[in-house]
Amino acid sequence: QKEVEQDPGPLSVPEGAIVSLNCTYSNSAFQYFMWYRQYSRKGPELLMYTYSSGNKEDGRFTAQVDKSSKYISLFIRDSQPSDSATYLCAIPGAGGTSYGKLTFGQGTILTVHP
Amino acid sequence: DSGVTQTPKHLITATGQRVTLRCSPRSGDLSVYWYQQSLDQGLQFLIHYYNGEERAKGNILERFSAQQFPDLHSELNLSSLELGDSALYFCASSVFARGQDGYTFGSGTRLTVV
């Protein structure tokens, strides 16, 4: 079983739709959870991060963590064509030498069409 | 511009050859991470250096090696190249050695082995 699993999609939605992106993870020791966005031919950029369970909102983006289910989500409200990108969940290591390592999900390719 | 500089942007080379990828981290960042991104494997962690010392190794082949120099720039050396080594290679940096702080990624080097 992979440490972090993400449905690769692709996902295609009309402009203005609410988008839900999800990942599951296997290690209950994980505490921090991140979402990166990667535009075509660019490096990933950090979009949001959360600590432990709960929700975090930033503009049109909401990150949600359910540690009991080992499930993390990213919601995008009022999606725009400029949101078209690959979205990757990422989880840092829980300790020791793995502390610096980020394990990424496979990435979900999102297309928002006008 | 993320502040992380990777050179070259594109590299085309033949099987069996050796190449060197270079990364300059963001000013003030002490950690450098190397990742390989291919279509079927996603973003795979290769190696992490912190202030010149190797901190963690991931799925890095024995044909690959890396180092971080006193000025904190890093080089990833790939030798005896195979067709399957064709991928995007990303460098990322962070201030400390904690993935929870998030990384800043460079734009990547696209390696094509023919």
PDB file of C-alpha atoms in Angstrom:
ATOM      1  CA  GLN A   1       0.000   0.000   0.000  1.00  0.00           C
ATOM      2  CA  LYS A   2       1.323   3.423  -0.924  1.00  0.00           C
ATOM      3  CA  GLU A   3       1.750   5.908   1.926  1.00  0.00           C
ATOM      4  CA  VAL A   4      -0.298   8.512   0.084  1.00  0.00           C
ATOM      5  CA  GLU A   5      -2.913   7.730  -2.539  1.00  0.00           C
ATOM      6  CA  GLN A   6      -4.669  10.190  -4.813  1.00  0.00           C
ATOM      7  CA  ASP A   7      -7.111   9.682  -7.636  1.00  0.00           C
ATOM      8  CA  PRO A   8      -5.286  10.972 -10.736  1.00  0.00           C
ATOM      9  CA  GLY A   9      -8.518  11.941 -12.501  1.00  0.00           C
ATOM     10  CA  PRO A  10      -8.566  13.673 -14.880  1.00  0.00           C
ATOM     11  CA  LEU A  11     -11.314  15.925 -13.633  1.00  0.00           C
ATOM     12  CA  SER A  12     -13.138  18.317 -15.972  1.00  0.00           C
ATOM     13  CA  VAL A  13     -15.640  20.850 -14.619  1.00  0.00           C
ATOM     14  CA  PRO A  14     -17.424  23.954 -15.889  1.00  0.00           C
ATOM     15  CA  GLU A  15     -16.396  27.372 -14.672  1.00  0.00           C
ATOM     16  CA  GLY A  16     -18.046  28.221 -11.365  1.00  0.00           C
ATOM     17  CA  ALA A  17     -18.309  24.615 -10.157  1.00  0.00           C
ATOM     18  CA  ILE A  18     -17.200  23.407  -6.736  1.00  0.00           C
ATOM     19  CA  VAL A  19     -14.259  21.044  -7.053  1.00  0.00           C
ATOM     20  CA  SER A  20     -13.386  18.355  -4.528  1.00  0.00           C
ATOM     21  CA  LEU A  21      -9.941  16.759  -4.566  1.00  0.00           C
ATOM     22  CA  ASN A  22      -9.042  13.962  -2.191  1.00  0.00           C
ATOM     23  CA  CYS A  23      -6.198  11.866  -0.827  1.00  0.00           C
ATOM     24  CA  THR A  24      -5.909   9.021   1.625  1.00  0.00           C
ATOM     25  CA  TYR A  25      -2.855   8.131   3.663  1.00  0.00           C
ATOM     26  CA  SER A  26      -1.744   5.146   5.673  1.00  0.00           C
ATOM     27  CA  ASN A  27       0.477   6.414   8.519  1.00  0.00           C
ATOM     28  CA  SER A  28      -1.508   7.622  11.520  1.00  0.00           C
ATOM     29  CA  ALA A  29       1.583   9.453  12.807  1.00  0.00           C
ATOM     30  CA  PHE A  30       1.352  12.066  10.061  1.00  0.00           C
ATOM     31  CA  GLN A  31       0.523  15.492  11.480  1.00  0.00           C
ATOM     32  CA  TYR A  32       0.951  17.997   8.655  1.00  0.00           C
ATOM     33  CA  PHE A  33      -0.873  17.950   5.360  1.00  0.00           C
ATOM     34  CA  MET A  34      -0.263  20.047   2.289  1.00  0.00           C
ATOM     35  CA  TRP A  35      -1.615  20.786  -1.122  1.00  0.00           C
ATOM     36  CA  TYR A  36       0.579  21.832  -4.016  1.00  0.00           C
ATOM     37  CA  ARG A  37      -0.503  23.130  -7.391  1.00  0.00           C
ATOM     38  CA  GLN A  38       1.528  22.448 -10.519  1.00  0.00           C
ATOM     39  CA  TYR A  39       0.941  24.199 -13.796  1.00  0.00           C
ATOM     40  CA  SER A  40       2.123  22.509 -16.959  1.00  0.00           C
ATOM     41  CA  ARG A  41       5.913  22.561 -17.351  1.00  0.00           C
ATOM     42  CA  LYS A  42       6.382  24.329 -14.008  1.00  0.00           C
ATOM     43  CA  GLY A  43       7.496  23.280 -10.558  1.00  0.00           C
ATOM     44  CA  PRO A  44       4.881  22.590  -7.869  1.00  0.00           C
ATOM     45  CA  GLU A  45       3.942  25.538  -5.658  1.00  0.00           C
ATOM     46  CA  LEU A  46       2.615  25.308  -2.119  1.00  0.00           C
ATOM     47  CA  LEU A  47      -1.076  26.178  -2.042  1.00  0.00           C
ATOM     48  CA  MET A  48      -2.189  25.366   1.487  1.00  0.00           C
ATOM     49  CA  TYR A  49      -1.183  23.383   4.523  1.00  0.00           C
ATOM     50  CA  THR A  50      -2.977  22.242   7.655  1.00  0.00           C
ATOM     51  CA  TYR A  51      -1.917  20.762  10.952  1.00  0.00           C
ATOM     52  CA  SER A  52      -3.852  17.871  12.473  1.00  0.00           C
ATOM     53  CA  SER A  53      -7.602  17.610  11.925  1.00  0.00           C
ATOM     54  CA  GLY A  54     -10.011  20.325  10.914  1.00  0.00           C
ATOM     55  CA  ASN A  55     -10.568  22.863   8.187  1.00  0.00           C
ATOM     56  CA  LYS A  56      -8.527  25.742   6.872  1.00  0.00           C
ATOM     57  CA  GLU A  57      -9.854  28.327   4.456  1.00  0.00           C
ATOM     58  CA  ASP A  58      -7.963  30.679   2.162  1.00  0.00           C
ATOM     59  CA  GLY A  59     -10.110  32.592  -0.289  1.00  0.00           C
ATOM     60  CA  ARG A  60     -11.802  30.136  -2.613  1.00  0.00           C
ATOM     61  CA  PHE A  61      -9.778  27.212  -1.244  1.00  0.00           C
ATOM     62  CA  THR A  62     -10.604  25.045   1.779  1.00  0.00           C
ATOM     63  CA  ALA A  63      -8.367  22.256   3.048  1.00  0.00           C
ATOM     64  CA  GLN A  64      -9.943  19.618   5.262  1.00  0.00           C
ATOM     65  CA  VAL A  65      -8.321  16.839   7.279  1.00  0.00           C
ATOM     66  CA  ASP A  66     -10.088  13.880   8.860  1.00  0.00           C
ATOM     67  CA  LYS A  67      -7.421  12.012  10.807  1.00  0.00           C
ATOM     68  CA  SER A  68      -9.836   9.349  12.011  1.00  0.00           C
ATOM     69  CA  SER A  69     -10.407   8.297   8.400  1.00  0.00           C
ATOM     70  CA  LYS A  70      -6.902   9.242   7.196  1.00  0.00           C
ATOM     71  CA  TYR A  71      -8.532  11.350   4.535  1.00  0.00           C
ATOM     72  CA  ILE A  72      -7.634  14.830   3.294  1.00  0.00           C
ATOM     73  CA  SER A  73      -9.547  17.057   0.909  1.00  0.00           C
ATOM     74  CA  LEU A  74      -9.153  20.276  -0.999  1.00  0.00           C
ATOM     75  CA  PHE A  75     -12.245  22.167  -2.073  1.00  0.00           C
ATOM     76  CA  ILE A  76     -12.200  24.898  -4.682  1.00  0.00           C
ATOM     77  CA  ARG A  77     -15.242  27.155  -4.822  1.00  0.00           C
ATOM     78  CA  ASP A  78     -16.262  29.164  -7.865  1.00  0.00           C
ATOM     79  CA  SER A  79     -13.612  27.435  -9.961  1.00  0.00           C
ATOM     80  CA  GLN A  80     -11.919  29.460 -12.707  1.00  0.00           C
ATOM     81  CA  PRO A  81     -10.135  28.424 -15.909  1.00  0.00           C
ATOM     82  CA  SER A  82      -6.939  29.679 -14.267  1.00  0.00           C
ATOM     83  CA  ASP A  83      -7.358  26.890 -11.672  1.00  0.00           C
ATOM     84  CA  SER A  84      -6.649  24.330 -14.401  1.00  0.00           C
ATOM     85  CA  ALA A  85      -3.556  22.520 -13.158  1.00  0.00           C
ATOM     86  CA  THR A  86      -2.403  19.368 -11.425  1.00  0.00           C
ATOM     87  CA  TYR A  87      -3.124  19.320  -7.697  1.00  0.00           C
ATOM     88  CA  LEU A  88      -0.898  17.235  -5.461  1.00  0.00           C
ATOM     89  CA  CYS A  89      -1.401  16.350  -1.848  1.00  0.00           C
ATOM     90  CA  ALA A  90       1.817  16.098   0.112  1.00  0.00           C
ATOM     91  CA  ILE A  91       2.640  14.838   3.585  1.00  0.00           C
ATOM     92  CA  PRO A  92       5.930  15.390   5.436  1.00  0.00           C
ATOM     93  CA  GLY A  93       7.630  12.530   7.207  1.00  0.00           C
ATOM     94  CA  ALA A  94       6.716  11.827  10.803  1.00  0.00           C
ATOM     95  CA  GLY A  95      10.173  11.764  12.307  1.00  0.00           C
ATOM     96  CA  GLY A  96      13.825  10.799  12.188  1.00  0.00           C
ATOM     97  CA  THR A  97      15.615  11.255   8.893  1.00  0.00           C
ATOM     98  CA  SER A  98      12.283  11.207   7.083  1.00  0.00           C
ATOM     99  CA  TYR A  99      11.381  14.493   8.746  1.00  0.00           C
ATOM    100  CA  GLY A 100      12.377  16.541   5.741  1.00  0.00           C
ATOM    101  CA  LYS A 101      10.855  14.284   3.136  1.00  0.00           C
ATOM    102  CA  LEU A 102       7.555  15.136   1.488  1.00  0.00           C
ATOM    103  CA  THR A 103       5.608  12.207   0.104  1.00  0.00           C
ATOM    104  CA  PHE A 104       3.359  13.271  -2.737  1.00  0.00           C
ATOM    105  CA  GLY A 105       0.177  11.798  -4.069  1.00  0.00           C
ATOM    106  CA  GLN A 106      -0.003  10.969  -7.739  1.00  0.00           C
ATOM    107  CA  GLY A 107      -1.670  14.299  -8.517  1.00  0.00           C
ATOM    108  CA  THR A 108      -5.131  15.063  -9.917  1.00  0.00           C
ATOM    109  CA  ILE A 109      -5.315  16.808 -13.272  1.00  0.00           C
ATOM    110  CA  LEU A 110      -8.046  19.449 -13.153  1.00  0.00           C
ATOM    111  CA  THR A 111      -9.474  21.281 -16.157  1.00  0.00           C
ATOM    112  CA  VAL A 112     -11.968  24.100 -15.679  1.00  0.00           C
ATOM    113  CA  HIS A 113     -13.622  24.994 -18.955  1.00  0.00           C
ATOM    114  CA  PRO A 114     -15.333  28.355 -19.619  1.00  0.00           C
TER     115      PRO A 114
ATOM    116  CA  ASP B   1      10.437  33.243 -10.219  1.00  0.00           C
ATOM    117  CA  SER B   2      10.491  31.005  -7.118  1.00  0.00           C
ATOM    118  CA  GLY B   3      14.080  31.840  -6.195  1.00  0.00           C
ATOM    119  CA  VAL B   4      15.263  28.270  -6.783  1.00  0.00           C
ATOM    120  CA  THR B   5      17.350  28.104  -9.944  1.00  0.00           C
ATOM    121  CA  GLN B   6      17.860  24.931 -11.905  1.00  0.00           C
ATOM    122  CA  THR B   7      20.107  24.505 -14.913  1.00  0.00           C
ATOM    123  CA  PRO B   8      19.916  23.401 -17.609  1.00  0.00           C
ATOM    124  CA  LYS B   9      16.199  23.589 -18.362  1.00  0.00           C
ATOM    125  CA  HIS B  10      16.377  20.923 -21.036  1.00  0.00           C
ATOM    126  CA  LEU B  11      18.900  18.181 -21.669  1.00  0.00           C
ATOM    127  CA  ILE B  12      18.955  15.597 -24.427  1.00  0.00           C
ATOM    128  CA  THR B  13      21.575  12.909 -24.209  1.00  0.00           C
ATOM    129  CA  ALA B  14      22.286   9.375 -25.354  1.00  0.00           C
ATOM    130  CA  THR B  15      22.051   6.156 -23.384  1.00  0.00           C
ATOM    131  CA  GLY B  16      25.168   5.352 -21.415  1.00  0.00           C
ATOM    132  CA  GLN B  17      26.139   8.978 -20.974  1.00  0.00           C
ATOM    133  CA  ARG B  18      26.584  10.992 -17.777  1.00  0.00           C
ATOM    134  CA  VAL B  19      24.982  14.341 -16.998  1.00  0.00           C
ATOM    135  CA  THR B  20      25.053  16.835 -14.138  1.00  0.00           C
ATOM    136  CA  LEU B  21      22.030  18.829 -13.043  1.00  0.00           C
ATOM    137  CA  ARG B  22      22.595  21.950 -11.004  1.00  0.00           C
ATOM    138  CA  CYS B  23      20.455  23.657  -8.383  1.00  0.00           C
ATOM    139  CA  SER B  24      20.875  26.938  -6.525  1.00  0.00           C
ATOM    140  CA  PRO B  25      18.531  27.131  -3.539  1.00  0.00           C
ATOM    141  CA  ARG B  26      16.571  30.180  -2.475  1.00  0.00           C
ATOM    142  CA  SER B  27      18.665  32.668  -0.545  1.00  0.00           C
ATOM    143  CA  GLY B  28      18.803  31.664   3.115  1.00  0.00           C
ATOM    144  CA  ASP B  29      17.601  28.103   2.561  1.00  0.00           C
ATOM    145  CA  LEU B  30      19.882  25.411   3.948  1.00  0.00           C
ATOM    146  CA  SER B  31      18.044  22.326   2.716  1.00  0.00           C
ATOM    147  CA  VAL B  32      18.036  21.032  -0.836  1.00  0.00           C
ATOM    148  CA  TYR B  33      15.829  18.194  -2.032  1.00  0.00           C
ATOM    149  CA  TRP B  34      15.862  16.365  -5.356  1.00  0.00           C
ATOM    150  CA  TYR B  35      12.766  14.788  -6.863  1.00  0.00           C
ATOM    151  CA  GLN B  36      12.145  12.880 -10.063  1.00  0.00           C
ATOM    152  CA  GLN B  37       8.799  13.254 -11.814  1.00  0.00           C
ATOM    153  CA  SER B  38       7.670  10.816 -14.466  1.00  0.00           C
ATOM    154  CA  LEU B  39       4.214  10.204 -15.884  1.00  0.00           C
ATOM    155  CA  ASP B  40       3.797   6.771 -14.336  1.00  0.00           C
ATOM    156  CA  GLN B  41       5.562   7.319 -10.980  1.00  0.00           C
ATOM    157  CA  GLY B  42       4.624  10.865 -10.067  1.00  0.00           C
ATOM    158  CA  LEU B  43       6.976  12.890  -7.864  1.00  0.00           C
ATOM    159  CA  GLN B  44       9.526  10.561  -6.295  1.00  0.00           C
ATOM    160  CA  PHE B  45      11.883  11.700  -3.554  1.00  0.00           C
ATOM    161  CA  LEU B  46      15.528  11.085  -4.391  1.00  0.00           C
ATOM    162  CA  ILE B  47      17.706  12.718  -1.760  1.00  0.00           C
ATOM    163  CA  HIS B  48      17.865  15.488   0.859  1.00  0.00           C
ATOM    164  CA  TYR B  49      20.870  17.576   1.892  1.00  0.00           C
ATOM    165  CA  TYR B  50      20.985  19.985   4.791  1.00  0.00           C
ATOM    166  CA  ASN B  51      23.853  22.457   5.072  1.00  0.00           C
ATOM    167  CA  GLY B  52      26.206  20.214   3.130  1.00  0.00           C
ATOM    168  CA  GLU B  53      25.296  16.924   4.791  1.00  0.00           C
ATOM    169  CA  GLU B  54      23.184  14.143   3.389  1.00  0.00           C
ATOM    170  CA  ARG B  55      20.051  13.743   5.517  1.00  0.00           C
ATOM    171  CA  ALA B  56      17.884  11.188   3.790  1.00  0.00           C
ATOM    172  CA  LYS B  57      17.834   9.022   0.717  1.00  0.00           C
ATOM    173  CA  GLY B  58      14.792   7.873  -1.148  1.00  0.00           C
ATOM    174  CA  ASN B  59      14.409   5.872  -4.310  1.00  0.00           C
ATOM    175  CA  ILE B  60      17.745   6.962  -5.736  1.00  0.00           C
ATOM    176  CA  LEU B  61      19.523   4.549  -8.031  1.00  0.00           C
ATOM    177  CA  GLU B  62      23.170   3.662  -7.427  1.00  0.00           C
ATOM    178  CA  ARG B  63      23.951   5.248 -10.804  1.00  0.00           C
ATOM    179  CA  PHE B  64      22.788   8.561  -9.370  1.00  0.00           C
ATOM    180  CA  SER B  65      24.679  10.653  -6.845  1.00  0.00           C
ATOM    181  CA  ALA B  66      24.372  14.115  -5.416  1.00  0.00           C
ATOM    182  CA  GLN B  67      26.205  16.591  -3.248  1.00  0.00           C
ATOM    183  CA  GLN B  68      25.720  19.983  -1.682  1.00  0.00           C
ATOM    184  CA  PHE B  69      28.620  22.387  -1.773  1.00  0.00           C
ATOM    185  CA  PRO B  70      29.756  24.934   0.857  1.00  0.00           C
ATOM    186  CA  ASP B  71      27.925  27.708  -1.006  1.00  0.00           C
ATOM    187  CA  LEU B  72      24.804  25.506  -0.652  1.00  0.00           C
ATOM    188  CA  HIS B  73      24.253  24.858  -4.331  1.00  0.00           C
ATOM    189  CA  SER B  74      23.690  21.227  -5.199  1.00  0.00           C
ATOM    190  CA  GLU B  75      24.430  18.945  -8.108  1.00  0.00           C
ATOM    191  CA  LEU B  76      22.724  15.723  -9.110  1.00  0.00           C
ATOM    192  CA  ASN B  77      24.890  13.419 -11.191  1.00  0.00           C
ATOM    193  CA  LEU B  78      23.234  10.789 -13.358  1.00  0.00           C
ATOM    194  CA  SER B  79      25.460   8.208 -15.026  1.00  0.00           C
ATOM    195  CA  SER B  80      25.093   5.214 -17.350  1.00  0.00           C
ATOM    196  CA  LEU B  81      21.845   6.750 -18.460  1.00  0.00           C
ATOM    197  CA  GLU B  82      18.986   4.549 -19.608  1.00  0.00           C
ATOM    198  CA  LEU B  83      15.856   5.392 -21.569  1.00  0.00           C
ATOM    199  CA  GLY B  84      13.829   5.017 -18.384  1.00  0.00           C
ATOM    200  CA  ASP B  85      15.741   7.866 -16.749  1.00  0.00           C
ATOM    201  CA  SER B  86      13.931  10.325 -19.008  1.00  0.00           C
ATOM    202  CA  ALA B  87      11.923  12.501 -16.634  1.00  0.00           C
ATOM    203  CA  LEU B  88      11.582  15.916 -15.061  1.00  0.00           C
ATOM    204  CA  TYR B  89      14.063  16.430 -12.249  1.00  0.00           C
ATOM    205  CA  PHE B  90      13.103  19.003  -9.648  1.00  0.00           C
ATOM    206  CA  CYS B  91      15.143  20.624  -6.976  1.00  0.00           C
ATOM    207  CA  ALA B  92      13.425  22.194  -3.991  1.00  0.00           C
ATOM    208  CA  SER B  93      14.734  24.100  -1.004  1.00  0.00           C
ATOM    209  CA  SER B  94      13.638  25.052   2.484  1.00  0.00           C
ATOM    210  CA  VAL B  95      15.134  26.944   5.403  1.00  0.00           C
ATOM    211  CA  PHE B  96      15.320  24.019   7.801  1.00  0.00           C
ATOM    212  CA  ALA B  97      15.226  20.247   7.430  1.00  0.00           C
ATOM    213  CA  ARG B  98      11.515  19.970   8.031  1.00  0.00           C
ATOM    214  CA  GLY B  99       9.091  19.053   5.299  1.00  0.00           C
ATOM    215  CA  GLN B 100       6.327  20.633   7.354  1.00  0.00           C
ATOM    216  CA  ASP B 101       7.673  24.060   6.450  1.00  0.00           C
ATOM    217  CA  GLY B 102       6.906  23.371   2.825  1.00  0.00           C
ATOM    218  CA  TYR B 103       9.359  23.468  -0.004  1.00  0.00           C
ATOM    219  CA  THR B 104      10.002  25.959  -2.781  1.00  0.00           C
ATOM    220  CA  PHE B 105      10.509  24.181  -6.068  1.00  0.00           C
ATOM    221  CA  GLY B 106      12.555  25.190  -9.052  1.00  0.00           C
ATOM    222  CA  SER B 107      11.227  24.944 -12.598  1.00  0.00           C
ATOM    223  CA  GLY B 108      12.923  21.629 -13.201  1.00  0.00           C
ATOM    224  CA  THR B 109      15.290  20.077 -15.715  1.00  0.00           C
ATOM    225  CA  ARG B 110      13.663  18.014 -18.432  1.00  0.00           C
ATOM    226  CA  LEU B 111      15.974  15.128 -19.252  1.00  0.00           C
ATOM    227  CA  THR B 112      15.450  13.136 -22.415  1.00  0.00           C
ATOM    228  CA  VAL B 113      17.585  10.052 -22.959  1.00  0.00           C
ATOM    229  CA  VAL B 114      17.620   8.806 -26.555  1.00  0.00           C
TER     230      VAL B 114
END
